[in-house]
Coordinates of C-alpha atoms in Angstrom, one line a residue:
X1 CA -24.2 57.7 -64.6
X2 CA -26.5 55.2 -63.4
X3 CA -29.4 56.6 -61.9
X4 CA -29.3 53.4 -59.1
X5 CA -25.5 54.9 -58.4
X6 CA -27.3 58.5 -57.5
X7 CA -29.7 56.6 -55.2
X8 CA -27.0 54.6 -53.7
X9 CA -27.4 56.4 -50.2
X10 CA -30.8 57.3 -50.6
X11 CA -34.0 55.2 -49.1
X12 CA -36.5 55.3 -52.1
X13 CA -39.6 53.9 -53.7
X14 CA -39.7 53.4 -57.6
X15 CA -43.3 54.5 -58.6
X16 CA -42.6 53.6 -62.1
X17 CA -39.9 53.1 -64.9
X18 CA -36.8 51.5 -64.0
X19 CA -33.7 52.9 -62.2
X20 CA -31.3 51.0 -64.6
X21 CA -30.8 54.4 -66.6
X22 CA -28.5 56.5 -67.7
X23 CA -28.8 60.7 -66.4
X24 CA -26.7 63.1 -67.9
X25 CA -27.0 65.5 -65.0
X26 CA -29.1 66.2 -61.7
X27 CA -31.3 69.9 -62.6
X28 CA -33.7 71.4 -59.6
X29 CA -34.6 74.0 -61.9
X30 CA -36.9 73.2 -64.6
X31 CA -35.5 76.1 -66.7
X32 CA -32.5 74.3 -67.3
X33 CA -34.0 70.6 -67.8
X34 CA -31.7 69.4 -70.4
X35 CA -32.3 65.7 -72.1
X36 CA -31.6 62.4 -70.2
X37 CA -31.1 64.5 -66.7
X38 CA -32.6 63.8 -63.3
X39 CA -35.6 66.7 -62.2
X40 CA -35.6 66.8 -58.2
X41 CA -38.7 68.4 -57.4
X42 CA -37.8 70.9 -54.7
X43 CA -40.6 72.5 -52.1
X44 CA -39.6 76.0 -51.3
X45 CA -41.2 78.8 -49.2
X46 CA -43.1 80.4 -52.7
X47 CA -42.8 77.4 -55.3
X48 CA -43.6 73.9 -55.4
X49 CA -41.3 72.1 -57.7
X50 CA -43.8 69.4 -58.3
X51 CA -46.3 71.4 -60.4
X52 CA -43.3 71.6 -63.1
X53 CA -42.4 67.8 -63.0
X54 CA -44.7 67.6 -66.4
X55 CA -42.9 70.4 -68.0
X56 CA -39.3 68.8 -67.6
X57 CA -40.5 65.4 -68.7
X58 CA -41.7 66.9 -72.0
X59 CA -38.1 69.0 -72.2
X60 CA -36.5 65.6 -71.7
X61 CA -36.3 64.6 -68.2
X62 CA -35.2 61.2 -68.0
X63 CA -36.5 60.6 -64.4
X64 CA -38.1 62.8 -61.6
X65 CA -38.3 62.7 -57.8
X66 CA -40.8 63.5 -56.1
X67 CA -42.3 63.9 -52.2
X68 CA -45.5 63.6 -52.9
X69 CA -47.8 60.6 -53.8
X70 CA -50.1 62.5 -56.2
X71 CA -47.4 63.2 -59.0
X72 CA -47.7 61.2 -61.9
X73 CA -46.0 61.6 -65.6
X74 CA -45.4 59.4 -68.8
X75 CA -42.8 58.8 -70.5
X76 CA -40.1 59.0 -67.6
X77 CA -39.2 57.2 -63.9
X78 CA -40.5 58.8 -61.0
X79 CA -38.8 57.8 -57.8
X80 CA -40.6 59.1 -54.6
X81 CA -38.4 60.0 -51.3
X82 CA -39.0 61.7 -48.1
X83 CA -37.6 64.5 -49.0
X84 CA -36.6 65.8 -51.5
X85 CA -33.9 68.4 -50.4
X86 CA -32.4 66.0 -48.6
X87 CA -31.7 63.5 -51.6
X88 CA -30.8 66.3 -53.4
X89 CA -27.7 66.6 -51.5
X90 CA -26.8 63.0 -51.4
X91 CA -27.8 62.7 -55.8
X92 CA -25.3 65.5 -56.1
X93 CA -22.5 64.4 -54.2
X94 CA -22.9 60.9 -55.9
X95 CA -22.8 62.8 -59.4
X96 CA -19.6 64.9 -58.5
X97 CA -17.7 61.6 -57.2
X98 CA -17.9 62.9 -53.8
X99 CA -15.0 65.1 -53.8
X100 CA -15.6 65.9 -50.1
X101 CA -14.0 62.5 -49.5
X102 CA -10.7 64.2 -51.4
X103 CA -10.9 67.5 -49.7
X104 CA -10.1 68.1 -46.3
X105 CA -13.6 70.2 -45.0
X106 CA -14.5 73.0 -42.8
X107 CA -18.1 74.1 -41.9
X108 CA -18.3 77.4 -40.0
X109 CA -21.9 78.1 -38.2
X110 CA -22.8 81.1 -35.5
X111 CA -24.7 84.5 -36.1
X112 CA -21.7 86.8 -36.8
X113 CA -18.2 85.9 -37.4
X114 CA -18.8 83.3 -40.0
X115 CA -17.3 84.8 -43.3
X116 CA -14.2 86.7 -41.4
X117 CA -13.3 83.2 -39.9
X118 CA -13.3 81.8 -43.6
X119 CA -11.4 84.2 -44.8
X120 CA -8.9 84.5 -42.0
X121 CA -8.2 80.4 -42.5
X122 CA -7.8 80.7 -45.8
X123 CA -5.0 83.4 -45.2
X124 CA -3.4 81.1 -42.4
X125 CA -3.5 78.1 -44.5
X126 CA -2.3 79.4 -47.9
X127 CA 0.7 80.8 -46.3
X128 CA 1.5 77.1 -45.1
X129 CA 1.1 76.1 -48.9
X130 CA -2.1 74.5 -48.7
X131 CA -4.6 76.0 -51.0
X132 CA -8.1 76.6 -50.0
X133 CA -11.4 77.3 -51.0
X134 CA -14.1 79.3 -49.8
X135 CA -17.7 78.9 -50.0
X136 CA -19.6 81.7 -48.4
X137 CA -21.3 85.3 -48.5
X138 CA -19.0 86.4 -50.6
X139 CA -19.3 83.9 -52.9
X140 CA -17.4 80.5 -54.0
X141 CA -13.9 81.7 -53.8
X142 CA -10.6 80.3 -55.7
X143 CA -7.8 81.7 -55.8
X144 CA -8.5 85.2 -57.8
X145 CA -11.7 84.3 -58.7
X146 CA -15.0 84.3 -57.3
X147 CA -18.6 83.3 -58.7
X148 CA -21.2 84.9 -57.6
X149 CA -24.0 82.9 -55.5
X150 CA -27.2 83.9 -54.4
X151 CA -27.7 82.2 -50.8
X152 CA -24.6 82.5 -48.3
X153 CA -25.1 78.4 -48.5
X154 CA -25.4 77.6 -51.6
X155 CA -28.2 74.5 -53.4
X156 CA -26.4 71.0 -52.0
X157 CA -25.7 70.9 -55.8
X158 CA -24.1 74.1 -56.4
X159 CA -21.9 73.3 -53.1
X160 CA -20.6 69.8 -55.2
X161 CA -20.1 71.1 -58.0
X162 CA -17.6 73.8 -56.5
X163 CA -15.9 71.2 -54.5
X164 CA -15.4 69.3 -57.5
X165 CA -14.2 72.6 -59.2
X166 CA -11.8 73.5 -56.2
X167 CA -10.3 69.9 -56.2
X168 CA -9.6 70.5 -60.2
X169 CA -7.6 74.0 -59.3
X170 CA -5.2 72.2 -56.5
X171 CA -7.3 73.1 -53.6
X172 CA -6.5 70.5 -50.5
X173 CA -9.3 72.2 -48.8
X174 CA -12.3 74.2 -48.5
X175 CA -13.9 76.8 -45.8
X176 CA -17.5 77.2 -46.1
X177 CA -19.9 79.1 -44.0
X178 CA -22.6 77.1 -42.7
X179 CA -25.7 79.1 -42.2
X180 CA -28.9 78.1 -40.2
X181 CA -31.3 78.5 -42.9
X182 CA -28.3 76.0 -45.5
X183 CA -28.6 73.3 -42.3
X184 CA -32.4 73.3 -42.4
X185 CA -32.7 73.2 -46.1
X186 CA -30.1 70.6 -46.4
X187 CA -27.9 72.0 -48.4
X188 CA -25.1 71.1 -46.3
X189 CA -26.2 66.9 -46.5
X190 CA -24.3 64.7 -48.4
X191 CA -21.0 64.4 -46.5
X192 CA -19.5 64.8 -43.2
X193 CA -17.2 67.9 -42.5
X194 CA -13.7 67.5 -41.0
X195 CA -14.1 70.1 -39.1
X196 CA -16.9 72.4 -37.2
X197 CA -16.9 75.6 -36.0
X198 CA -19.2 77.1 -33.6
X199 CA -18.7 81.3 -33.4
X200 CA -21.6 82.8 -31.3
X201 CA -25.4 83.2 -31.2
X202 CA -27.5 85.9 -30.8
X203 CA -31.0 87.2 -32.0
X204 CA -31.6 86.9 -35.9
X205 CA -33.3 85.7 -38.6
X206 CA -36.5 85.1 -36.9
X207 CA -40.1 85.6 -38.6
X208 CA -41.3 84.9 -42.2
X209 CA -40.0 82.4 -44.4
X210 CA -36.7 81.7 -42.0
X211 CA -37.3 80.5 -38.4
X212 CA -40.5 80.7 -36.5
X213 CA -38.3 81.1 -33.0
X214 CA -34.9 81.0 -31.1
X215 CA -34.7 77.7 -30.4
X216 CA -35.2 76.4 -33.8
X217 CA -32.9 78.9 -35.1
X218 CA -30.4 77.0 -32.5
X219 CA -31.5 73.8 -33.4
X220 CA -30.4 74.0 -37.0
X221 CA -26.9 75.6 -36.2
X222 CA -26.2 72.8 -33.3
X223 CA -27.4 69.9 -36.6
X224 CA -23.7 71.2 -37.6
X225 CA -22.3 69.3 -34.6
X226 CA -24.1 65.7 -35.8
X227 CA -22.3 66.3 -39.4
X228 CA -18.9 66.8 -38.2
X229 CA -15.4 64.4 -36.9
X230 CA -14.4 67.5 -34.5
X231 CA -16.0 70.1 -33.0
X232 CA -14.4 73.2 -31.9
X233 CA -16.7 75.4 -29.7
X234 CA -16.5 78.9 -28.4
X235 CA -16.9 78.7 -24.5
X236 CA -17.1 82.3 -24.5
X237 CA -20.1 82.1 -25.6
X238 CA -23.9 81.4 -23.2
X239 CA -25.4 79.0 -25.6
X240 CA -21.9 76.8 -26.3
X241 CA -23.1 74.0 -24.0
X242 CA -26.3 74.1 -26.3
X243 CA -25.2 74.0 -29.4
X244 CA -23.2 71.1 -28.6
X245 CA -26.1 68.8 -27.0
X246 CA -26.5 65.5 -28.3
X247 CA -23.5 65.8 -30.3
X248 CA -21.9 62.8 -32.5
X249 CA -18.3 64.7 -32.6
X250 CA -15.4 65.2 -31.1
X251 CA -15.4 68.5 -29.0
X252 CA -12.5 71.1 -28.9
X253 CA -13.1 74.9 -27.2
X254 CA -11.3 77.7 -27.7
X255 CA -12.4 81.3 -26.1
X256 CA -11.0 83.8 -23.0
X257 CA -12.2 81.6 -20.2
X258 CA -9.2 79.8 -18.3
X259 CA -10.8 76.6 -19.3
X260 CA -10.6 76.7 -22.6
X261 CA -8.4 74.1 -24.2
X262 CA -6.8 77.2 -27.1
X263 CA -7.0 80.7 -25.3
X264 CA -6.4 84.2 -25.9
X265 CA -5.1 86.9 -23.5
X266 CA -3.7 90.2 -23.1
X267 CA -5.7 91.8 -26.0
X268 CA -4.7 95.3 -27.1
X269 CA -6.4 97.4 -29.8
X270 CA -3.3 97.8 -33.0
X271 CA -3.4 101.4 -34.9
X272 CA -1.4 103.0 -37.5
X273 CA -2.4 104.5 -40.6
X274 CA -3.8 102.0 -42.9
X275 CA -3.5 99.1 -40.2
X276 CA -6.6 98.9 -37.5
X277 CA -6.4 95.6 -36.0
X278 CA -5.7 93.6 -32.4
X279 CA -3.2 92.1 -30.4
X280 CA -3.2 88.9 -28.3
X281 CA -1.5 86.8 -26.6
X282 CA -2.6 82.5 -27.7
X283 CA -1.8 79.6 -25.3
X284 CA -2.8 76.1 -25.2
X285 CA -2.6 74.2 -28.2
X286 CA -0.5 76.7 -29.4
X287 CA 1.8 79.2 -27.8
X288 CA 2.2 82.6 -29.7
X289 CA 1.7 86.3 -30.1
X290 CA -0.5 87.5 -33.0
X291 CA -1.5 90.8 -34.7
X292 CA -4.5 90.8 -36.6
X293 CA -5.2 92.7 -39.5
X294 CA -8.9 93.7 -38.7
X295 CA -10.3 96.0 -35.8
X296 CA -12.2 95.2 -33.0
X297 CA -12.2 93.1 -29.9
X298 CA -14.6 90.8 -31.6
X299 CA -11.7 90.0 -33.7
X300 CA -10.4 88.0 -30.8
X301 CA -12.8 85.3 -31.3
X302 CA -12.9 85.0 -35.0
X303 CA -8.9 84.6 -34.6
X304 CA -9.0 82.1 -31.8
X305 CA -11.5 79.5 -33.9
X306 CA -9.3 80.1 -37.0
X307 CA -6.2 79.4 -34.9
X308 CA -7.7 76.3 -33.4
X309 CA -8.7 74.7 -37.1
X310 CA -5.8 75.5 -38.5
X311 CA -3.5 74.1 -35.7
X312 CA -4.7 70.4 -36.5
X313 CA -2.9 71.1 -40.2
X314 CA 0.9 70.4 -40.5
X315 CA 2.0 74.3 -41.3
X316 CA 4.7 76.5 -39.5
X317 CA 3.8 79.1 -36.8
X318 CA 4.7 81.1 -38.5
X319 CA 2.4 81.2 -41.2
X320 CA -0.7 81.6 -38.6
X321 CA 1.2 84.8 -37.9
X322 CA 1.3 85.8 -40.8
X323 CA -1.4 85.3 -42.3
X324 CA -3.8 86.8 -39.6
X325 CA -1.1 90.0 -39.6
X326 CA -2.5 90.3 -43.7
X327 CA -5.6 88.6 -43.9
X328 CA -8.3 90.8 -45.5
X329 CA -11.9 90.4 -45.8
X330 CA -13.3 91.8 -48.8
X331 CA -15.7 94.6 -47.9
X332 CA -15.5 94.0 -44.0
X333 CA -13.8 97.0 -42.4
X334 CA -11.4 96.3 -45.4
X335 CA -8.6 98.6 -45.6
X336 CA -7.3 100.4 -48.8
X337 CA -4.0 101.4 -48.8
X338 CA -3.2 105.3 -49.6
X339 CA -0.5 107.5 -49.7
X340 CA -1.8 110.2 -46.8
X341 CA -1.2 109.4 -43.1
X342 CA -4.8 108.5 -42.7
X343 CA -7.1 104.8 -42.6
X344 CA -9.4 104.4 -45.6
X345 CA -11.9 101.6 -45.1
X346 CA -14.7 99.6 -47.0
X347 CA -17.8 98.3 -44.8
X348 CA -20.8 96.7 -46.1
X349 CA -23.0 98.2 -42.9
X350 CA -25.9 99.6 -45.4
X351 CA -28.3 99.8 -42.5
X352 CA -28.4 101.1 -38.7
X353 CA -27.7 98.1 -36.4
X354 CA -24.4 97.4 -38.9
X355 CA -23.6 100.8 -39.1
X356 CA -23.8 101.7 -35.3
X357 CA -21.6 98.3 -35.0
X358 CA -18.9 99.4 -37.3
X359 CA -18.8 102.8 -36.1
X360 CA -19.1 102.0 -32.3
X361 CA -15.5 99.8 -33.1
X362 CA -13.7 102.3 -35.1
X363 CA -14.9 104.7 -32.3
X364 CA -12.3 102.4 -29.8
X365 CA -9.2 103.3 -32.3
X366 CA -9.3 107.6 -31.3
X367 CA -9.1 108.7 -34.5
X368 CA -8.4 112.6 -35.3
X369 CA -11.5 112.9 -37.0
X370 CA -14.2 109.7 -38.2
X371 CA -15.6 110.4 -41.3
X372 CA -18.1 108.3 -42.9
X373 CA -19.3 108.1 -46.3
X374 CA -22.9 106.5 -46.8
X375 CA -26.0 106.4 -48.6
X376 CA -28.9 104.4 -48.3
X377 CA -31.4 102.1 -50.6
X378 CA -33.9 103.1 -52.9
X379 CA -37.4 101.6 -52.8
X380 CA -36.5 100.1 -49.2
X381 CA -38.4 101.5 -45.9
X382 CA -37.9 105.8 -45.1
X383 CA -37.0 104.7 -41.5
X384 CA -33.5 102.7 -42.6
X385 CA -33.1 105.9 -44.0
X386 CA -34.1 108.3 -40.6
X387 CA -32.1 105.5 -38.5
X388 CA -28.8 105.7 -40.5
X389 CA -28.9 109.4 -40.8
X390 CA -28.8 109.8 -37.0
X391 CA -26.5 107.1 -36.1
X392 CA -24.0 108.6 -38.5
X393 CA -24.6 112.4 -37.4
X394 CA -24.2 110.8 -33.4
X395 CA -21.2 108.5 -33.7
X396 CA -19.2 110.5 -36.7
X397 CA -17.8 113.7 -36.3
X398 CA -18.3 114.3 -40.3
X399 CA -20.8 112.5 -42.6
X400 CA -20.5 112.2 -46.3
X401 CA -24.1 111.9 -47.6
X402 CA -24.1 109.9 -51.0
X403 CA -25.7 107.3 -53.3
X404 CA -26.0 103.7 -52.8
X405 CA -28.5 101.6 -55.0
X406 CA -30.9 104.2 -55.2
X407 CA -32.5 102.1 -57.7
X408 CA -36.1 103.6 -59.3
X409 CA -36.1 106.6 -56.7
X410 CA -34.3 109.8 -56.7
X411 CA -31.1 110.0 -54.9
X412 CA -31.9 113.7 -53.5
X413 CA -35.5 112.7 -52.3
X414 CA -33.5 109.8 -50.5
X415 CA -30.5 112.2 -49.4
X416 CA -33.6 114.2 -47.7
X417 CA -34.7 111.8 -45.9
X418 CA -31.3 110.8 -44.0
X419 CA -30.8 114.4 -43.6
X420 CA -34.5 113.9 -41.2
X421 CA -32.5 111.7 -39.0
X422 CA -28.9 113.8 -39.6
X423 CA -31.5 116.5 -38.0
X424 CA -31.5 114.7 -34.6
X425 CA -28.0 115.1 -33.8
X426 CA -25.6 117.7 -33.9
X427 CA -23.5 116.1 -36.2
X428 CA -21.7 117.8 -39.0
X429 CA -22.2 116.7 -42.7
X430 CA -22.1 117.2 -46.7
X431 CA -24.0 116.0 -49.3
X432 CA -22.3 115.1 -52.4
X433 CA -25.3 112.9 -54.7
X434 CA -22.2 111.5 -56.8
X435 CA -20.6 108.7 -55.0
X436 CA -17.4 108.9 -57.3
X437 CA -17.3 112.5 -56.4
X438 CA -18.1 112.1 -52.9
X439 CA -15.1 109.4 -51.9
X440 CA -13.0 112.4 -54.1
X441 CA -13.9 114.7 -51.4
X442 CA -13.3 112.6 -48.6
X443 CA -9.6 111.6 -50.3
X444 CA -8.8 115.4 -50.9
X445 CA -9.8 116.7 -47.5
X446 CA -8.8 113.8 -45.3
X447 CA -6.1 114.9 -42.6
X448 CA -3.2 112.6 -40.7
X449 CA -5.0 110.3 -38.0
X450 CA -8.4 110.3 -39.6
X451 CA -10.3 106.9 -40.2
X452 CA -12.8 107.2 -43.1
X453 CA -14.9 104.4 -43.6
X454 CA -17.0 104.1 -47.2
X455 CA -20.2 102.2 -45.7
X456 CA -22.7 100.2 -47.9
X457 CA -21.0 98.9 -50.3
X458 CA -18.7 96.5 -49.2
X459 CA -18.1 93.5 -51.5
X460 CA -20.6 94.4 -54.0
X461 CA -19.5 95.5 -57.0
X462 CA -22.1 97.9 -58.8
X463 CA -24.7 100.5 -58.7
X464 CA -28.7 99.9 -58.8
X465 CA -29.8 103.0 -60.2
X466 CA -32.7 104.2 -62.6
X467 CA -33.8 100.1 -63.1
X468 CA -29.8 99.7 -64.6
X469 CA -27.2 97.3 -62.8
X470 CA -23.8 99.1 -63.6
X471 CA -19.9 98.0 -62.6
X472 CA -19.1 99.9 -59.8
X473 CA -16.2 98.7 -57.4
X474 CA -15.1 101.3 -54.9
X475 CA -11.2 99.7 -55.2
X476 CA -11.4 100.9 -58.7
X477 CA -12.9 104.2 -58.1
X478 CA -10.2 105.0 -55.3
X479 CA -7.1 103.8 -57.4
X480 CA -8.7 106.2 -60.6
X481 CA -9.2 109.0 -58.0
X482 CA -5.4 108.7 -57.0
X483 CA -4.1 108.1 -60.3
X484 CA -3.0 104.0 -60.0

């Protein structure tokens, strides 16, 4: 491709060569500069891209952008922008043939709630035949498979080149989760999503390299509402008339307030062994009863907004049914089916705020007995360690003290420490080092109405320990430990 047709939506000043070339691919990374590409020089929080502009010109960099007026190579065109991010974003959806235009898009932005709306879409709207991507903290996501990513908003490139992929696979549309940090950085540029969704806002990711305060934490999510055809708001929420202000969109509101134009009602907590979910009652712009496969009155919301996207597709009822009656979030309160008359659950909560969260829910449900099964990270702070250990002995009524990426430390001199915390309470507990051997115990001695959740995990799918990365996925270990 014509590097003039990867600047066609980009203001830009050639500093020298000629933009009548030919690039065989658009690299941000200098490691993998291959001959004839395009290096974007990319300004982040520890490294300057510019200082390797030199090195990808003598790997055979056709042509480098830059931000900065002091950069100067031979032997390939430098094009200077404002940023560089930014034309990223647009240079990568030029080089994938914008498949955004093909797909049918759905940005998700708010503190919590973000990847347990994707997922519960993507359930709706592959039970109405339309098959659906996800982009997100779990990773890019189609059909069975799922590639690992590092940032819960991917590079703008990355993002392209799995919209391209999802188009290839039969995907009509894609989910992804918007987060503040993908907004600021641009990563989300480069194409205008269908659809918007706001979920809430609270305190987070302030300090260091992320936001220096609240408001422009807020600022960045509400950019989600100038990069969007419709809106759709939750007026639950105190900051909604916020993150809306100064918005180029169409605006839609779903939430518990009479005014909202989709809203929920009646909400009743759902439980039976193996199923720990909510009832509600939906009117508006749709009239129906749901059941929703995950606990929690949180759950509400997260339904609501995926109830109000998906309502804009041409699907049945009832495939919004069921699909929020199965949906499943891998590693979020996700449920494991068993042969005892008990709940087993996998949470990702590794530290204290997400355990007390998780716990304080499953708390709501009056189970027999709650029984969680958690360890904590090696070569992190002792106090995650102190914190977790007493919010498990006060909110449990048995802990299960194990491993979980103890990494280069000792799992006992870790186990010791929760115990400090475990100390504060009165709650009762075990320590079992081996975490195979621990979720045995838990499986062996559960009894009829418990709810045992295995906490830190969650979607990962192996063990840190001694310096070694090693396969470990608790799904596995379970169906070995009951013989499937």
């Amino acid at each position: 491709m014509k590097l003039e047709k990867l600047l066609t939506r980009i203001n830009y000043t050639v500093v020298s060569g000629s933009t009548e070339i030919d690039i065989t691919d658009v690299i941000y990374d200098s490691r993998k500069v291959i001959k004839g590409c395009a290096f974007v020089c990319l300004v982040g929080s520890a490294v300057d891209g510019h200082k390797f502009a030199e090195d990808a010109v003598k790997k055979g960099a056709a042509a480098v952008i830059v931000s900065r007026d002091d950069i100067t190579v031979n032997g390939a065109t430098v094009i200077k922008t404002d940023d560089t991010r930014k034309t990223l974003a647009f240079m990568s959806a030029e080089y994938f043939g914008n498949p955004a235009d093909t797909l049918t898009t759905i940005g998700i932005t708010g503190t919590k709630g973000k990847t347990t709306t994707a997922s519960m879409v993507q359930a709706i709207l592959e039970k109405g035949g339309i098959k659906t991507g996800i982009i997100g903290t779990l990773g890019i996501v189609i059909g069975d498979k799922i590639i690992k990513t590092d940032n819960t908003t991917p590079e703008s490139y990355e993002i392209q080149k799995a919209l391209r992929q999802m188009i290839n696979e039969g995907c009509k549309c894609c989910v992804m989760e918007a987060s503040s940090l993908g907004i600021k950085w641009h990563r989300t540029d480069g194409f205008i999503f269908d659809y918007g969704i706001f979920t809430n806002f609270s305190h987070d990711h302030i300090g260091g390299v992320e936001h220096p305060t609240m408001e422009d934490y807020l600022a960045c999510k509400s950019k989600l509402f100038k990069q969007c055809t419709t809106g759709i708001i939750n007026i639950d929420d105190p900051t909604a008339e916020k993150m809306v202000e100064n918005h180029t969109c169409s605006i839609e509101s779903y939430g518990c307030d009479p005014g909202a134009e989709l809203k929920a009602s009646d909400a009743k907590l759902i439980s039976k062994p193996g199923y720990l979910g909510v009832h509600f009652d939906v009117s508006g712009r749709v009239n129906m009863a749901v059941d929703v496969a995950i606990p929690g009155m949180f759950t509400v919301h997260n339904a609501l907004a995926a109830i109000a996207v998906c309502s804009h597709f041409s699907i049945p009822q009832q495939a919004i049914y069921d699909g929020l009656n199965e949906v499943k979030v891998k590693g979020r309160v996700e449920s494991v089916k068993v042969p005892g008359n008990y709940t087993l659950l996998i949470d990702y909560a590794h530290n204290a705020v997400s355990m007390e969260n998780v716990l304080t829910t499953l708390r709501e449900y009056h189970p027999n007995r709650l029984i969680t099964l958690f360890g904590a990270g090696g070569n992190r702070p002792r106090d995650r360690r102190f914190e977790m250990g007493e919010i498990s002995g006060r909110l449990s009524d048995f802990s299960v003290i194990t491993e979980d990426n103890s990494r280069m430390e000792d799992v006992n001199d870790i186990i010791a420490d929760i115990k400090i915390g475990m100390a504060k309470t009165d709650g009762k507990y075990i320590a079992i080092p081996d975490r195979t051997e621990a979720i045995r115990y838990c499986i062996d001695n559960a009894q009829d109405g418990d709810i045992i959740v295995l906490a830190g995990k969650g979607h990962e799918d192996y063990q840190d320990k001694n310096g070694k990365k090693t396969h470990y996925d608790e799904r596995e270990v379970i169906d070995a430990i009951l013989g499937r």
